[in-house]
mmCIF file with all atom_site columns, C-alpha atoms and ligand atoms in Angstrom:
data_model
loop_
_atom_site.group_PDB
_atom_site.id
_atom_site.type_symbol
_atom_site.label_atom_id
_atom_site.label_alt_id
_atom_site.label_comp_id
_atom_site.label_asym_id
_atom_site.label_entity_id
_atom_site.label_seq_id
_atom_site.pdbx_PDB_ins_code
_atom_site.Cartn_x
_atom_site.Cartn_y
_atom_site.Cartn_z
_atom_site.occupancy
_atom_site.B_iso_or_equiv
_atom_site.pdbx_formal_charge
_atom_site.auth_seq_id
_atom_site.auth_comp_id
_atom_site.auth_asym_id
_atom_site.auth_atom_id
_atom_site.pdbx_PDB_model_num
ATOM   1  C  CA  . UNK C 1 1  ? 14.423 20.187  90.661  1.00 55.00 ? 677 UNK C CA  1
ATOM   2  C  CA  . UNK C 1 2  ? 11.530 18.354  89.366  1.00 58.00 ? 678 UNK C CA  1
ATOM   3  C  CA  . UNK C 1 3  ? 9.382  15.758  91.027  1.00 67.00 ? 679 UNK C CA  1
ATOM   4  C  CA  . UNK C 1 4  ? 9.630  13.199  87.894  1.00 89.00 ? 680 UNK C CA  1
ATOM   5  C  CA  . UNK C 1 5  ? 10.713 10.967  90.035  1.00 95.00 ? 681 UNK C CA  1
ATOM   6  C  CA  . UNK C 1 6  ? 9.410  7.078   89.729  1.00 97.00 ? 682 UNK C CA  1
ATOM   7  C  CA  . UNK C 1 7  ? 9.302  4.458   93.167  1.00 98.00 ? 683 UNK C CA  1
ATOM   8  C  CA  . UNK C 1 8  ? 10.100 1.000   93.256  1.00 98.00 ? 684 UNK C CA  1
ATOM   9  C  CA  . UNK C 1 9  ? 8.901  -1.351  95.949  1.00 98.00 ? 685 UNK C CA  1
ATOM   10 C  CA  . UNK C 1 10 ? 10.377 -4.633  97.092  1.00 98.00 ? 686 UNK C CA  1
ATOM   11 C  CA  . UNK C 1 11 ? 10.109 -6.357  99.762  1.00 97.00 ? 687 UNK C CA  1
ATOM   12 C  CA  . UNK C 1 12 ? 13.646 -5.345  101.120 1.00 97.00 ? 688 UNK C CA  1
ATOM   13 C  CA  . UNK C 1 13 ? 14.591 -2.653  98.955  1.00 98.00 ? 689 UNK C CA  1
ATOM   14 C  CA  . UNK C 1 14 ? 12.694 0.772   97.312  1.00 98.00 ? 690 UNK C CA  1
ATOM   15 C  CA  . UNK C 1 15 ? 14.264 1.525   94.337  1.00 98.00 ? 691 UNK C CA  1
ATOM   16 C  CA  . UNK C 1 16 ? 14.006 5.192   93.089  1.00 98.00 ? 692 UNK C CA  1
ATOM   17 C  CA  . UNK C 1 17 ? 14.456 6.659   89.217  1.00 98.00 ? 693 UNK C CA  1
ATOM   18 C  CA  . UNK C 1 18 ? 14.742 10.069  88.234  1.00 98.00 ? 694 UNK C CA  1
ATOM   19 C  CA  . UNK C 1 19 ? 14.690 9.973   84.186  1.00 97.00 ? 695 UNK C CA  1
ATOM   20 C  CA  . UNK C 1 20 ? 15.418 13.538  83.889  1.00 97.00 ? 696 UNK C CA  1
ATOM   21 C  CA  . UNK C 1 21 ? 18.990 12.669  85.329  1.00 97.00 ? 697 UNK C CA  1
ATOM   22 C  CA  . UNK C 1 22 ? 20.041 9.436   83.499  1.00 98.00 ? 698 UNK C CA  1
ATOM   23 C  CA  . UNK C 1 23 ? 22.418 9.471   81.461  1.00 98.00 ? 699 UNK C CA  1
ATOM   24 C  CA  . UNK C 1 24 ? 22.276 6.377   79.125  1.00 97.00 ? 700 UNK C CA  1
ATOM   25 C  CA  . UNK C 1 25 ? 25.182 4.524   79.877  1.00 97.00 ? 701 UNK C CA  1
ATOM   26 C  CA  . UNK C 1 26 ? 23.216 1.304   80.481  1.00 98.00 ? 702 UNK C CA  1
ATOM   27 C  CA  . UNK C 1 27 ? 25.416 0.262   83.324  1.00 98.00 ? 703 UNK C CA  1
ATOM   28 C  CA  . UNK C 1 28 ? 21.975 -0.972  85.039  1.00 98.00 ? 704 UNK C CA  1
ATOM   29 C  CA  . UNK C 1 29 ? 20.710 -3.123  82.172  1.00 98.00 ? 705 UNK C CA  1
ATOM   30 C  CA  . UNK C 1 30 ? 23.395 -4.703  80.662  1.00 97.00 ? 706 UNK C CA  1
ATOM   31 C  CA  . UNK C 1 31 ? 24.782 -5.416  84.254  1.00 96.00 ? 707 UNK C CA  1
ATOM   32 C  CA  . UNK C 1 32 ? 21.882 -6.921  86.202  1.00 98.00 ? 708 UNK C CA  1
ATOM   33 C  CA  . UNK C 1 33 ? 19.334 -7.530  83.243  1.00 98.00 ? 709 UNK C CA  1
ATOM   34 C  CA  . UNK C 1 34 ? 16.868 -9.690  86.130  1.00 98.00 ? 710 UNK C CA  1
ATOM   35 C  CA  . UNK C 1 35 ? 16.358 -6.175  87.703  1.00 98.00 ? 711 UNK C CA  1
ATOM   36 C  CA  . UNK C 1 36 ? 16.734 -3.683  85.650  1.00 98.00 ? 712 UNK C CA  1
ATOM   37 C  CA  . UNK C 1 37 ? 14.809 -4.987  82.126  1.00 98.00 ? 713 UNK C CA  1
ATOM   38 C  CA  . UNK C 1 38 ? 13.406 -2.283  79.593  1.00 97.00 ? 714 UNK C CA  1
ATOM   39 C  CA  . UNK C 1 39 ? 11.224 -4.698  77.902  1.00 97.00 ? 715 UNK C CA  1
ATOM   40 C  CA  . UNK C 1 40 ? 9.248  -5.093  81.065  1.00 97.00 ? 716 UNK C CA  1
ATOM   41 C  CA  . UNK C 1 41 ? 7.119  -3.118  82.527  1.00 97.00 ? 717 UNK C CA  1
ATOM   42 C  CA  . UNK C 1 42 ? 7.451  -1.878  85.518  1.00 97.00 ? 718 UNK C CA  1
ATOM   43 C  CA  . UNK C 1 43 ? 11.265 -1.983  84.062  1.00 98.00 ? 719 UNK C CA  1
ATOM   44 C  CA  . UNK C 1 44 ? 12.525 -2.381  87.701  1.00 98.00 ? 720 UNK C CA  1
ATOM   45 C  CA  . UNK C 1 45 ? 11.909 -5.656  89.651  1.00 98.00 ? 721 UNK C CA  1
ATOM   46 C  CA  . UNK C 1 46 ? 13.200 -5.083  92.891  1.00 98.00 ? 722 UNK C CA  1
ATOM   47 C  CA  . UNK C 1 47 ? 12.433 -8.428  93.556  1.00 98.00 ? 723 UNK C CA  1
ATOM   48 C  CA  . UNK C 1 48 ? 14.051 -10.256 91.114  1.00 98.00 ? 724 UNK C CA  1
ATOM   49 C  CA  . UNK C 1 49 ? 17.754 -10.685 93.145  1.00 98.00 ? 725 UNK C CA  1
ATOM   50 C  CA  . UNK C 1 50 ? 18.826 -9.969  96.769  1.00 98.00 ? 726 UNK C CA  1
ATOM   51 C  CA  . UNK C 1 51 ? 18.613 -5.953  97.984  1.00 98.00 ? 727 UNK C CA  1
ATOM   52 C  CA  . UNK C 1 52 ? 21.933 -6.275  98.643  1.00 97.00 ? 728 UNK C CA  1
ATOM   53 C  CA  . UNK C 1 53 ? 23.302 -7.002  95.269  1.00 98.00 ? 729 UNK C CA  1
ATOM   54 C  CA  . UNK C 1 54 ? 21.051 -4.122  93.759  1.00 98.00 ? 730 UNK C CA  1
ATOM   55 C  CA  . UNK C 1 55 ? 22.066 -2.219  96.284  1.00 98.00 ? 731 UNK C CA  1
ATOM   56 C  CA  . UNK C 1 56 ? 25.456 -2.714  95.371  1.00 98.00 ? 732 UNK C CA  1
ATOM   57 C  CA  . UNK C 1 57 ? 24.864 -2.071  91.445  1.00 98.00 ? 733 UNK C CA  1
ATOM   58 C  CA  . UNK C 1 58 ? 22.898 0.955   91.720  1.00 98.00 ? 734 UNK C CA  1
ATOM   59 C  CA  . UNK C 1 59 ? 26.002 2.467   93.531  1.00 98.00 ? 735 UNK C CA  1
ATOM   60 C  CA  . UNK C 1 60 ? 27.506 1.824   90.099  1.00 98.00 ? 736 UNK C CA  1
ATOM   61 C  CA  . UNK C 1 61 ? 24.831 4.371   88.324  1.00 98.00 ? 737 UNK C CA  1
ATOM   62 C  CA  . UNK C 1 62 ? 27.069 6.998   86.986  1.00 98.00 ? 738 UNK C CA  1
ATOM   63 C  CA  . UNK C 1 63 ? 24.863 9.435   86.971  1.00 98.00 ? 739 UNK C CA  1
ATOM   64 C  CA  . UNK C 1 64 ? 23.057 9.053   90.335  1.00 98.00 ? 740 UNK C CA  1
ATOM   65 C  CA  . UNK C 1 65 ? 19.477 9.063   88.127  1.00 98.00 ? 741 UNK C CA  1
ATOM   66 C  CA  . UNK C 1 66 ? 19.272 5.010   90.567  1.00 98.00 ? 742 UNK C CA  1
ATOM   67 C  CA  . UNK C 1 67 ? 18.882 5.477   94.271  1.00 98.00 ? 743 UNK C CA  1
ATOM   68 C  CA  . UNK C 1 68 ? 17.547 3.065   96.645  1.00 98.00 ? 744 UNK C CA  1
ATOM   69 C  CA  . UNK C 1 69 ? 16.941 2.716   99.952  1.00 98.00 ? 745 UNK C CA  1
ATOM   70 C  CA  . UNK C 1 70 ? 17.143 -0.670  102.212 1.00 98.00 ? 746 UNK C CA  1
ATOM   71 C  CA  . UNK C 1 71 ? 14.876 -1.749  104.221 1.00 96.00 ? 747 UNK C CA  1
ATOM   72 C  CA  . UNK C 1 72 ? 14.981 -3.762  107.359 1.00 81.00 ? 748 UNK C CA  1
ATOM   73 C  CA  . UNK C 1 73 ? 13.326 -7.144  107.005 1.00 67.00 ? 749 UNK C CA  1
ATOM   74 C  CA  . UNK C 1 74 ? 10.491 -8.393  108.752 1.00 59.00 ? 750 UNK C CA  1
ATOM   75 C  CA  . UNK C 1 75 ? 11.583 -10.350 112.128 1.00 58.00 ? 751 UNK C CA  1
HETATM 76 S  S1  . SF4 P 2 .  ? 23.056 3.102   85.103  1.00 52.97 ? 728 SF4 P S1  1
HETATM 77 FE FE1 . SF4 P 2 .  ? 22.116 5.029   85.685  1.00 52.97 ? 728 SF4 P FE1 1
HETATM 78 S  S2  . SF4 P 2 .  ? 22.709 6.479   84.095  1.00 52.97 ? 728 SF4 P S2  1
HETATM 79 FE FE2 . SF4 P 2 .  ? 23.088 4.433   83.293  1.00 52.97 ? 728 SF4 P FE2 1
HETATM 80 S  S3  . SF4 P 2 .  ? 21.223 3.895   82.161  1.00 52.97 ? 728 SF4 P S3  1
HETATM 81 FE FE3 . SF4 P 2 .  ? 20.990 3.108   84.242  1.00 52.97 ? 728 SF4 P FE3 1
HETATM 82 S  S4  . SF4 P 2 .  ? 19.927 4.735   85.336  1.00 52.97 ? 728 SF4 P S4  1
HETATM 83 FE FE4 . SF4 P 2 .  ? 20.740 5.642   83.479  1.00 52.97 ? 728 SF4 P FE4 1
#
């Protein structure tokens, strides 16, 4: 285990990366290039679309290196 492990915050969703596991498929950026952009920094905007859809695309990660967690919004 190693704590290399880099946090996300949006307003609905926290997006977590661990580097150490990804395996370069690119299944995040070519899929959903408004979130997940490496010419940006911070490369993920979990902002940029609705937490449910990135929800639903990190689930695609083959490797498991994406995680997120949503959160409940603000009544
Ligand atoms: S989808 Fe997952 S394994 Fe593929 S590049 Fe993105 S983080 Fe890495």
């Amino acid at each position: 285990m190693t704590n290399d492990q880099k946090l996300y915050y949006g307003k609905n969703i926290t997006v977590t990366f661990q580097p150490e596991k990804c395996i370069h498929s690119g299944v995040c950026v070519k899929g959903f290039p408004a979130v997940f952009n490496l010419n940006k920094r911070p490369w993920v905007n979990p902002d940029a679309a609705a937490a449910e859809a990135i929800g639903r695309h990190i689930d695609q990660c083959p490797s498991g290196a994406l995680q997120y967690e949503l959160l409940e919004e603000e009544k």
